[in-house]
Coordinates of C-alpha atoms in Angstrom, one line a residue:
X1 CA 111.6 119.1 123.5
X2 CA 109.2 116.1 124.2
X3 CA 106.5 118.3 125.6
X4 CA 106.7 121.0 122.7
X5 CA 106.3 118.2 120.4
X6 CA 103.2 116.8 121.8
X7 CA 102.0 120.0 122.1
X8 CA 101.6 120.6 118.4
X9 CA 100.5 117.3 118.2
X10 CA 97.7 117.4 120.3
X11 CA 96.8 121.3 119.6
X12 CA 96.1 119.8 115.8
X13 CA 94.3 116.7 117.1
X14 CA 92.2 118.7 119.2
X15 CA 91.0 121.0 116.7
X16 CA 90.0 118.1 114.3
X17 CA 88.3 115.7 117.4
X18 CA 85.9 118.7 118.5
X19 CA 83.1 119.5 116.0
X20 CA 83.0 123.2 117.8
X21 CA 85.9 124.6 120.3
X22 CA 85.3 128.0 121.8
X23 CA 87.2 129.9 124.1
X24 CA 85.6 132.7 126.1
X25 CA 88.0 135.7 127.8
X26 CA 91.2 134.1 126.2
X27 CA 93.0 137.7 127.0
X28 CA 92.8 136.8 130.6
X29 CA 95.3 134.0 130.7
X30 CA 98.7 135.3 131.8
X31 CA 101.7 134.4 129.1
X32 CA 104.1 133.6 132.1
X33 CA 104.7 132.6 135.6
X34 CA 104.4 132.1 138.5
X35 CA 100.8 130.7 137.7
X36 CA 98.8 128.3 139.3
X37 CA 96.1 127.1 136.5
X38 CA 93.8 125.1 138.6
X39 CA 90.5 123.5 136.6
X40 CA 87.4 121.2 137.0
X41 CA 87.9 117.7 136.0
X42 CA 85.1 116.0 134.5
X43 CA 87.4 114.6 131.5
X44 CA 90.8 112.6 132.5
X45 CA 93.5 113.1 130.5
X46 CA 91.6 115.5 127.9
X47 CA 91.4 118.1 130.4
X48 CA 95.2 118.9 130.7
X49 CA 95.4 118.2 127.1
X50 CA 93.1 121.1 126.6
X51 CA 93.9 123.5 129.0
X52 CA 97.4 123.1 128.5
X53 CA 97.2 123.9 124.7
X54 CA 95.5 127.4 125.5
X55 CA 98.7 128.3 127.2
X56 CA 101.7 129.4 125.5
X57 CA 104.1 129.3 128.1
X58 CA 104.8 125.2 129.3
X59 CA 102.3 123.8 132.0
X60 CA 103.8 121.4 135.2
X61 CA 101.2 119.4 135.7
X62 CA 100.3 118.0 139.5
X63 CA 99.5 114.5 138.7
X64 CA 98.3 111.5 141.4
X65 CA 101.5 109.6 141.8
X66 CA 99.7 105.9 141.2
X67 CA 100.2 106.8 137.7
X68 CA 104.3 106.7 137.9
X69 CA 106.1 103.2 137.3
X70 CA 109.4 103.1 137.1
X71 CA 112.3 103.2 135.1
X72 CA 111.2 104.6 131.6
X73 CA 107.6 105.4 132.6
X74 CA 108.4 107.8 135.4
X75 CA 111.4 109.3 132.9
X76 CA 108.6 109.9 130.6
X77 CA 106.3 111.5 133.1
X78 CA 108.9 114.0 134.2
X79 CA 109.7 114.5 130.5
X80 CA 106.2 115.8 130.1
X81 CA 106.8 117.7 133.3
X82 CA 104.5 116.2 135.6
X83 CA 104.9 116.3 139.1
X84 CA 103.6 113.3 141.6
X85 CA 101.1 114.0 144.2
X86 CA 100.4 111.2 146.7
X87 CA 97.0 111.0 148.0
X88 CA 95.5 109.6 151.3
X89 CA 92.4 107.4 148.9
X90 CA 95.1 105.6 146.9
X91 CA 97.1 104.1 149.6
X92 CA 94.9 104.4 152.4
X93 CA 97.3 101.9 155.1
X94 CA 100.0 103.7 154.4
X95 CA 101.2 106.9 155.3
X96 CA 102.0 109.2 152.2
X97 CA 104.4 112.6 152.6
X98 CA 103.8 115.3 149.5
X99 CA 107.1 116.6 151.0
X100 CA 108.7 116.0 147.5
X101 CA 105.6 117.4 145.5
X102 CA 105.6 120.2 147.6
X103 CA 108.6 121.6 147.6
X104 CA 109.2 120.5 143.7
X105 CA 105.8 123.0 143.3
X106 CA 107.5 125.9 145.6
X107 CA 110.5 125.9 142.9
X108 CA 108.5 125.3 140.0
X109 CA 106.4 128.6 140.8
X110 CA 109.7 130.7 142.4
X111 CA 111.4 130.0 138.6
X112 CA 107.9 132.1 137.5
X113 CA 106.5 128.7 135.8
X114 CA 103.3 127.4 135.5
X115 CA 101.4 124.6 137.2
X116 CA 98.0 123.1 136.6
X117 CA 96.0 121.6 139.7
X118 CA 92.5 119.8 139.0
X119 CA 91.8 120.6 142.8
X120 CA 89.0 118.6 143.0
X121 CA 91.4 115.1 142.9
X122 CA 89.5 112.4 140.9
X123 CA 87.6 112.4 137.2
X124 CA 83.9 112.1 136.9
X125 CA 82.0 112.5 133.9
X126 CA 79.4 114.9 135.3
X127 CA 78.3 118.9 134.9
X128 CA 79.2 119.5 138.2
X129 CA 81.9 120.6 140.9
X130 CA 82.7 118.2 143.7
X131 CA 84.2 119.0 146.7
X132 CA 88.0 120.9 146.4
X133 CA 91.3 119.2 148.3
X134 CA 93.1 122.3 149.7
X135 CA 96.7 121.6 148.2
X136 CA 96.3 124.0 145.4
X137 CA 95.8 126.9 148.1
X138 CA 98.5 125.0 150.2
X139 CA 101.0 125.3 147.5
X140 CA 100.1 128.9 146.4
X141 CA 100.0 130.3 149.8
X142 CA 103.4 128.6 151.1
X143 CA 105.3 129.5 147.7
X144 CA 104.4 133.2 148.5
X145 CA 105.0 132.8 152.5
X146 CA 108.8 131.5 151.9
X147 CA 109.2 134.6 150.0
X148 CA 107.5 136.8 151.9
X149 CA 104.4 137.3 149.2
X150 CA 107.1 139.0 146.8
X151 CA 106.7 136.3 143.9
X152 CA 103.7 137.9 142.4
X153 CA 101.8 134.2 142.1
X154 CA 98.3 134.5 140.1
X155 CA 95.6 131.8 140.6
X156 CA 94.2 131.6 136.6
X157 CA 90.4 129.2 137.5
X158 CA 89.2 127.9 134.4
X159 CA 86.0 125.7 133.4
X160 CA 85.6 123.4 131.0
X161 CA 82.3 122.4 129.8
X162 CA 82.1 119.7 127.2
X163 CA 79.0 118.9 125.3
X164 CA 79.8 114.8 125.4
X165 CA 82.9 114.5 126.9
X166 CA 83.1 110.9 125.4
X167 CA 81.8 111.4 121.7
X168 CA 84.3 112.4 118.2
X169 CA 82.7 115.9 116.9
X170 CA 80.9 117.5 120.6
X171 CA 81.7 120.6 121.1
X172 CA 83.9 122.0 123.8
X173 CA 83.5 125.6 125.8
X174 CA 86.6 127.0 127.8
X175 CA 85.5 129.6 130.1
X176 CA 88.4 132.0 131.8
X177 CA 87.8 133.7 134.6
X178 CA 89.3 136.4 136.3
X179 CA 93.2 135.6 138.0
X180 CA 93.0 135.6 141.8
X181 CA 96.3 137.6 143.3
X182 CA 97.6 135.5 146.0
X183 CA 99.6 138.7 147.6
X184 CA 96.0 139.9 148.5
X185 CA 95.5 137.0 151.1
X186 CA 99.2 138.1 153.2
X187 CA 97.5 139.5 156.3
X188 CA 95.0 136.4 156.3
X189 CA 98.0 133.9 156.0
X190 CA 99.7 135.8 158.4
X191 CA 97.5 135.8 161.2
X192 CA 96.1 132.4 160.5
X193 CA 98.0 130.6 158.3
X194 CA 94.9 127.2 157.8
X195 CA 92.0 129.5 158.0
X196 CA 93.9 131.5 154.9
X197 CA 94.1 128.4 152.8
X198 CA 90.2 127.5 153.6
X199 CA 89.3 131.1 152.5
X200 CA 91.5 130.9 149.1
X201 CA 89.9 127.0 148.4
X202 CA 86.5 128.4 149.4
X203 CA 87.2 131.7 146.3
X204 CA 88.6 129.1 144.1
X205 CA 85.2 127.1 144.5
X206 CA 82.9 130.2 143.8
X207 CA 84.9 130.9 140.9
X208 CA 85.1 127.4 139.1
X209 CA 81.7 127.3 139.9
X210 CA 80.1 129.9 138.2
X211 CA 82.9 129.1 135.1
X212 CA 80.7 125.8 134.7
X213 CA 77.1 124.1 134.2
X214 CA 77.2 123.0 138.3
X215 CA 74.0 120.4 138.8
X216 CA 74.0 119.6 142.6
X217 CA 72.4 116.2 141.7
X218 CA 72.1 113.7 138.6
X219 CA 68.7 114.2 139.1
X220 CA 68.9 118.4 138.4
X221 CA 71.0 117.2 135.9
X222 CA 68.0 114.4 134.0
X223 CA 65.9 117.5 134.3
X224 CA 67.8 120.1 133.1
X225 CA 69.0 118.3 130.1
X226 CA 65.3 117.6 129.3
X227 CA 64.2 121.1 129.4
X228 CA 67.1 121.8 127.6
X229 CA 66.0 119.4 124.7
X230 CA 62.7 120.7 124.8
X231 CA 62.8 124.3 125.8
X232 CA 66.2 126.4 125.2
X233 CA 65.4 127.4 121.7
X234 CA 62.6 128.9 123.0
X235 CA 64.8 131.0 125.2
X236 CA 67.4 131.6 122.5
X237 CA 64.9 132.8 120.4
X238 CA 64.2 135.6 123.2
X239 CA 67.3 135.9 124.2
X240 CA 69.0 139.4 122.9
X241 CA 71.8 138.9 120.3
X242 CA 74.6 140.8 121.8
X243 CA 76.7 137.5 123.2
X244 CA 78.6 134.6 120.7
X245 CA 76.3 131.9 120.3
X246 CA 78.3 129.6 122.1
X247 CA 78.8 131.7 125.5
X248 CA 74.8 132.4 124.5
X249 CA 74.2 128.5 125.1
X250 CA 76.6 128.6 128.3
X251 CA 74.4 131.2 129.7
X252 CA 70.8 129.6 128.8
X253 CA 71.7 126.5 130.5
X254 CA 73.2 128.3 133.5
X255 CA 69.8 129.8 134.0
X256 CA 67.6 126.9 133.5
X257 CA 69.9 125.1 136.2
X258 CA 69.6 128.4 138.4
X259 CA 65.6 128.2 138.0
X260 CA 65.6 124.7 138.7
X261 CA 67.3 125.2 142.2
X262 CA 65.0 128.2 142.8
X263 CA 61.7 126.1 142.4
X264 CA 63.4 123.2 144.2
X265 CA 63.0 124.9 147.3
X266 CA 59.8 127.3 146.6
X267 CA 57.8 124.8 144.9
X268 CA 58.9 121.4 144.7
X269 CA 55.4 120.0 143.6
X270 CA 55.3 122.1 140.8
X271 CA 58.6 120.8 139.7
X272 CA 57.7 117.3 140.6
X273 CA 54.6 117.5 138.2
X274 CA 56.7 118.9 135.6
X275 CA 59.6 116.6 135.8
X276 CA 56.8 113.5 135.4
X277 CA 55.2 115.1 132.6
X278 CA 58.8 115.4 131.0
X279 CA 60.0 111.6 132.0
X280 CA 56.8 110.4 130.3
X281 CA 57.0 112.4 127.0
X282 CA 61.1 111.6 126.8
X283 CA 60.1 107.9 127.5
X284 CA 57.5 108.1 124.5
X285 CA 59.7 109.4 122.0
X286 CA 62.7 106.7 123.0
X287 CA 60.8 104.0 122.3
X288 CA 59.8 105.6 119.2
X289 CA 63.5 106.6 118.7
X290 CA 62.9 109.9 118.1
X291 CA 64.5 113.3 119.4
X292 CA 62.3 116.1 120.5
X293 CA 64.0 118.2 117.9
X294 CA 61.8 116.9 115.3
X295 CA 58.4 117.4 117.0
X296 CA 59.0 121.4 117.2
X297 CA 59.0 121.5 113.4
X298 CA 56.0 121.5 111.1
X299 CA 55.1 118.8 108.6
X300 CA 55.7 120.8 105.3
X301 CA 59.4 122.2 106.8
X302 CA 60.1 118.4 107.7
X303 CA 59.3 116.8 104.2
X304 CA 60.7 119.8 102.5
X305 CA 64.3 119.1 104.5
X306 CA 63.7 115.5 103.9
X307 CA 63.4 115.8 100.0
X308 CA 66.8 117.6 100.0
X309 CA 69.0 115.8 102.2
X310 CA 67.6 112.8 99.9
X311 CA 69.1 114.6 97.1
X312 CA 72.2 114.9 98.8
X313 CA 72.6 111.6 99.9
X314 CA 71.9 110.1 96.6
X315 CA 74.7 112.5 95.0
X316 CA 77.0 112.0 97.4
X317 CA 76.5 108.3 98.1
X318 CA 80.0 107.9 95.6
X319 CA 81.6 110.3 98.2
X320 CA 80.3 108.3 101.3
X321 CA 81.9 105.0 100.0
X322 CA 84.8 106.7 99.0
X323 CA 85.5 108.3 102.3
X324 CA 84.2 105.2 104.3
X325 CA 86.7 102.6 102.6
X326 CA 89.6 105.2 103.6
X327 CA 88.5 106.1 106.9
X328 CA 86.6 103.6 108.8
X329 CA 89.8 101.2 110.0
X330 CA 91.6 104.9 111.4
X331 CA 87.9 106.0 112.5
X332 CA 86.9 102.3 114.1
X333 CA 90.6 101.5 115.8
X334 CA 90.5 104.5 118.5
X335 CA 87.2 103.7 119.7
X336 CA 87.7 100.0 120.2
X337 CA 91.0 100.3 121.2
X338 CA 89.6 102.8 123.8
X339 CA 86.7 100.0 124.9
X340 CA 89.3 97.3 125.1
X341 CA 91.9 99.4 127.5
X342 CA 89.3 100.4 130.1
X343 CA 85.1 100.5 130.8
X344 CA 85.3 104.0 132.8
X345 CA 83.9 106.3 130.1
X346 CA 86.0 109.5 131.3
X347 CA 89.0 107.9 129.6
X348 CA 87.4 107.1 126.2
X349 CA 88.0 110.6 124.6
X350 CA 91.7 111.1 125.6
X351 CA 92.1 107.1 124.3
X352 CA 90.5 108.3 121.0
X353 CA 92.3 111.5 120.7
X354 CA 95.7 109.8 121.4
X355 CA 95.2 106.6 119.6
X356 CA 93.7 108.6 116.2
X357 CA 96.8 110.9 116.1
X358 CA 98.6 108.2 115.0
X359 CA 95.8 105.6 113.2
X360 CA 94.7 108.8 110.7
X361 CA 98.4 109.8 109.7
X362 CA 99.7 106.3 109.0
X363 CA 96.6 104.8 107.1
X364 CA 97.2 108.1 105.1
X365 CA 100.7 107.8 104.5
X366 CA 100.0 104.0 104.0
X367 CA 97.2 104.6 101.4
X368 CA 98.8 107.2 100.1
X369 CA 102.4 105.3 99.0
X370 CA 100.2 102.4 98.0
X371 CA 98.2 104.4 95.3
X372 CA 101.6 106.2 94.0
X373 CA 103.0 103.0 93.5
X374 CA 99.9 100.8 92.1
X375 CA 98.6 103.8 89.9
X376 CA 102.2 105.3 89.1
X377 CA 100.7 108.8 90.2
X378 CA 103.1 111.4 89.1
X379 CA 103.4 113.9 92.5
X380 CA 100.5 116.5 91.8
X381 CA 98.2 113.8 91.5
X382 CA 99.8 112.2 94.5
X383 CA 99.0 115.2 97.0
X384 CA 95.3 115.8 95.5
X385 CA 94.4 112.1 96.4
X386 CA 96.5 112.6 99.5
X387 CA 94.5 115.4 100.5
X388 CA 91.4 114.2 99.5
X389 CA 91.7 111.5 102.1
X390 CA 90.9 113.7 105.3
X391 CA 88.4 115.7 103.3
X392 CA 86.5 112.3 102.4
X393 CA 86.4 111.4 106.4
X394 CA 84.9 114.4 107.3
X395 CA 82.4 114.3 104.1
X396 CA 81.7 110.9 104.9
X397 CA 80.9 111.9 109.1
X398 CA 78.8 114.7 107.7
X399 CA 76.7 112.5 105.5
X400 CA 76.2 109.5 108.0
X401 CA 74.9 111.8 110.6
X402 CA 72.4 113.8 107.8
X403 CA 71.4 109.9 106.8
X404 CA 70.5 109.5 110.4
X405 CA 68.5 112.3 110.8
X406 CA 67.1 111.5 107.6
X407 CA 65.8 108.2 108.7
X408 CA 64.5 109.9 111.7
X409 CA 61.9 112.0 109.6
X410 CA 60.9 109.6 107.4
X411 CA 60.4 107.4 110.9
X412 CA 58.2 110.1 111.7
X413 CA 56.0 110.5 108.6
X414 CA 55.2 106.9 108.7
X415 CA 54.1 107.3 112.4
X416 CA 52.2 110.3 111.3
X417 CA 50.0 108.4 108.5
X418 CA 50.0 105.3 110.2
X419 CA 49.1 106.8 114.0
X420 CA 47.9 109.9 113.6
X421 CA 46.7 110.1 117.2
X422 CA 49.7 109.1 118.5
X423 CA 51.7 112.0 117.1
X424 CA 49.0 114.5 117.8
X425 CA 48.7 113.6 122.0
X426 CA 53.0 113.7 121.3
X427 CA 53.5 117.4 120.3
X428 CA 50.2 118.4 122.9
X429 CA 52.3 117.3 126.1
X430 CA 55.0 119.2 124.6
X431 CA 52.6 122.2 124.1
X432 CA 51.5 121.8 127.2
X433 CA 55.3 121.3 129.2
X434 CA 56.6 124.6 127.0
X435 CA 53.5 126.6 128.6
X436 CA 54.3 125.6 131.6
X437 CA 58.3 126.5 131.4
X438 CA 57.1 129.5 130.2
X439 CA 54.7 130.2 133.1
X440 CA 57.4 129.4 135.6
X441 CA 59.4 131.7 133.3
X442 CA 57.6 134.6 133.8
X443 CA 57.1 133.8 137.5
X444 CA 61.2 133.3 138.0
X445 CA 61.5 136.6 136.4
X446 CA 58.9 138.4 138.2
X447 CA 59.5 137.3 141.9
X448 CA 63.5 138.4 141.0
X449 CA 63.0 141.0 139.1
X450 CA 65.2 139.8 136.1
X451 CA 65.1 141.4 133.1
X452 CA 65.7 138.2 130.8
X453 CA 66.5 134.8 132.3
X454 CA 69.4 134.2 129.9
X455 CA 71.3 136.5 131.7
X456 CA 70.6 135.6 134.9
X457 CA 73.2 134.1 135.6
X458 CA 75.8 136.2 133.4

C-alpha cells in the first residue's frame, strides 16, 4: 500500500520537475516477472524513482545496506520493498555475506517479481558507464540454476540520460533496449558456472552502453559538450526527419562522441588543435557571459526576438509578481533544503523532487484556505484562484528564463556597438571551428563509409 502510494506521488512529481520526459521503445518493458531491471546510475535516488514509475508491475529494489538503520527506518525500507546489499567498499575490515540478499532475490524472482540492480554500485553524476559488479548476473544466473533454467527470467537494460541531472525543468530520455533471456546462457552456466556470469555482465555492459551518452573521460566529455553547443544544429539541420526529436538529439550526440574516439586515435593533433581553439572561444564568451546560442543568429532576427519578448515581459510583469509571491517560498525551500542536507550534487534532484511534493501542495492548500477565508470566496471562485496557483509558477519559470535570455541579447547589442571588433573576431573562430567539424565530418563519413553521421551510431 505504501509503495503504490508513493508511486502516484512521484509519477505526478516527476512529470511536473522535468521540462521534457521521453521514453523511447516503451513496448519493450515486460508487464510481469520474473525480471531483473538493471540501469546506469548517474542520478541517486532519482534513478529508481524514474525507472520504477515506467513499470507497471511493483519494482524490489537492491539497495547498499549502509542505508538501513534500525527499527522504523529499516521497516520503512522493506515497506518500499528494498532489499540490502552489503558491499566489500563500505565496510572494508569486515567481512560482509549477501547470503540474506541473495537468497531474498532468488525468491523475489521465483514468485515472477521484479527487481531493479544499478550494477555499476555507486552514483556519479557523469555521461558515462563505470565498471559493472557481477551480482546482477550472479543473481540471475543462480535464480534460474536452482530451477533448472525453467523460471523464464528476462534481463530488461535500460539507460537513462538526463540533460542536468541536478537542475528543476532539464529534460530526461529513457532508452529501452532489447530483454536479454537468461535460459540462453544454460549450457555456458553449466559448463562453467563464473565464466557464465562474466559473459552475461560483459552483454549487460554492451547493452547499457550503447542505451547511453558513454564519454571514456571528462575530458571527451568538456569536448563533446562544446561541440555540442556549437555544432549539433548544424547536424540536426542535415539530419533526415524520420526519428522524434528527442531520440534525434540522443543519436547526434552519440555520433559526435563516436567521432571524437575515432580521431582520438587517428589524429590526435587535429583534435588537440580543435579542442584549444574551442577552450579559447568558450572562455571568451564566459567572461562575456554569453552562450554560443546567440552568436549563430543574425543581428536583425536577434533584435527582432528581443523587441517581442520585451513586449511580453512588460505585459506579463503583473503575472510574474503574481506567480512569484505564490511560488517562490515552495520553489526556494527544496533547493536549499537540498544544499543544507548534503554537498554531493547527485542527491540535489531527488532532495528537490521529494521535498517539493510536499512544499507546492501545502503552500497551496495554505494559500488557498487563507484567501477563502480573508476574501469570503464563495467555492467557484475558490478553485479558479486555486488553480491559478500552479499555473502562475510555471508562467512565472517561463518568464524569468525569457528575461534572462533577454538580458543576454541586449548584453550582446551593447558589445556589438560598443566593441565591434570584438564580436566580429567572436563569430570568425566560430566560422572557422564549424568548418573544421565539418571537414572532419566529411572525412569520418568518408573513411567509414557512413551515410549520415547522425545515424552512426543508431
Amino acid at each position: 500500500m505504501l509503495y503504490a502510494i508513493l508511486k502516484l506521488i512521484y509519477k505526478t512529481g516527476l512529470q511536473v520537475f522535468f521540462r521534457r520526459f521521453e521514453v523511447r521503445n516503451r513496448s519493450l518493458m515486460p508487464d510481469e516477472g520474473p525480471l531483473l531491471v538493471v540501469s546506469n546510475h548517474p542520478n541517486t535516488f532519482m534513478d529508481p524513482i524514474v525507472t520504477a514509475s515506467l513499470l507497471r508491475q511493483p519494482v524490489h529494489f537492491i539497495a547498499k545496506s549502509t542505508v538501513f538503520g534500525s527499527g522504523f527506518q529499516s521497516w520503512m525500507l522493506r515497506q518500499m520493498h528494498l532489499i540490502p546489499i552489503h558491499r566489500r567498499e563500505d565496510n572494508p575490515d569486515q567481512a560482509m555475506s549477501n547470503d540474506e540478499a541473495f537468497a531474498a532475490s532468488f525468491k523475489a524472482l521465483q514468485q515472477k517479481k521484479t527487481l531493479l540492480i544499478f550494477p555499476e554500485g555507486n552514483s556519479f553524476n557523469q555521461r558515462r558507464l563505470r565498471k559493472l559488479k557481477t551480482g546482477m548476473a550472479r543473481i540471475a544466473l543462480g535464480a534460474e540454476a536452482d530451477t533448472n533454467f525453467g523460471l523464464g527470467i528476462k534481463i530488461l537494460p535500460v539507460g537513462l540520460n538526463y540533460t542536468a541531472p541536478t537542475r528543476f525543468r532539464s529534460d530526461m530520455f529513457v532508452n529501452i533496449g532489447e530483454p536479454i533471456v537468461v535460459a540462453d546462457y544454460a549450457t555456458a552456466s553449466q559448463q562453467d558456472a563464473q565464466a557464465a556470469v562474466l559473459t552475461l555482465t560483459e552483454e549487460i555492459r554492451q547493452r547499457l552502453e550503447n542505451l547511453i551518452i558513454h564519454t571514456p573521460t571528462d575530458e571527451e566529455d568538456e569536448l563533446a559538450r562544446q561541440i555540442e553547443a556549437v555544432y549539433k544544429e548544424h547536424l540536426a539541420a542535415a539530419a533526415p526527419p524520420d526519428a522524434p526529436a528527442y531520440e534525434q538529439d540522443f543519436l547526434l550526440t552519440k555520433a559526435i562522441v563516436k567521432s571524437i574516439g575515432y580521431f582520438s586515435q587517428t589524429a590526435p593533433a587535429r583534435v588537440a588543435a580543435l579542442k584549444q581553439k574551442l577552450n579559447n572561444y568558450m572562455l571568451q564568451l564566459k567572461r562575456l557571459r554569453l552562450q554560443d546560442a546567440v552568436m549563430g543568429k543574425r543581428s536583425n532576427a536577434i533584435l527582432q526576438q528581443s523587441l517581442l519578448n520585451l513586449l511580453y515581459l512588460t505585459v506579463g510583469f503583473p503575472v510574474y509578481l503574481y506567480g512569484l509571491l505564490h511560488n517562490y517560498i515552495p520553489y526556494i525551500i527544496p533547493s536549499k533544503v537540498a544544499r543544507a542536507v548534503t554537498k554531493e550534487e547527485e542527491w540535489y534532484a531527488p532532495i528537490m523532487l521529494t521535498v517539493g511534493i510536499f512544499t507546492f501542495p501545502l503552500f497551496y492548500l495554505l494559500a488557498g484556505w487563507m484567501a477563502t477565508g480573508l476574501l469570503d470566496l464563495t467555492w467557484p471562485w475558490a478553485l479558479l484562484y486555486f488553480l491559478s496557483l500552479p499555473l502562475s509558477g510555471f508562467f512565472t519559470l517561463h518568464y524569468w528564463n525569457t528575461l534572462q535570455r533577454t538580458q543576454e541579447h541586449w548584453l550582446l547589442f551593447q558589445l556589438f556597438i560598443k566593441r565591434q571588433n570584438l564580436i566580429s573576431d567572436l563569430r570568425q573562430q566560430r566560422q572557422v571551428i564549424i568548418a573544421e567539424l565539418e571537414a572532419a565530418k566529411h572525412d569520418y563519413m568518408e573513411e567509414l563509409k557512413l551515410p549520415f553521421e547522425g545515424k552512426a551510431s543508431s
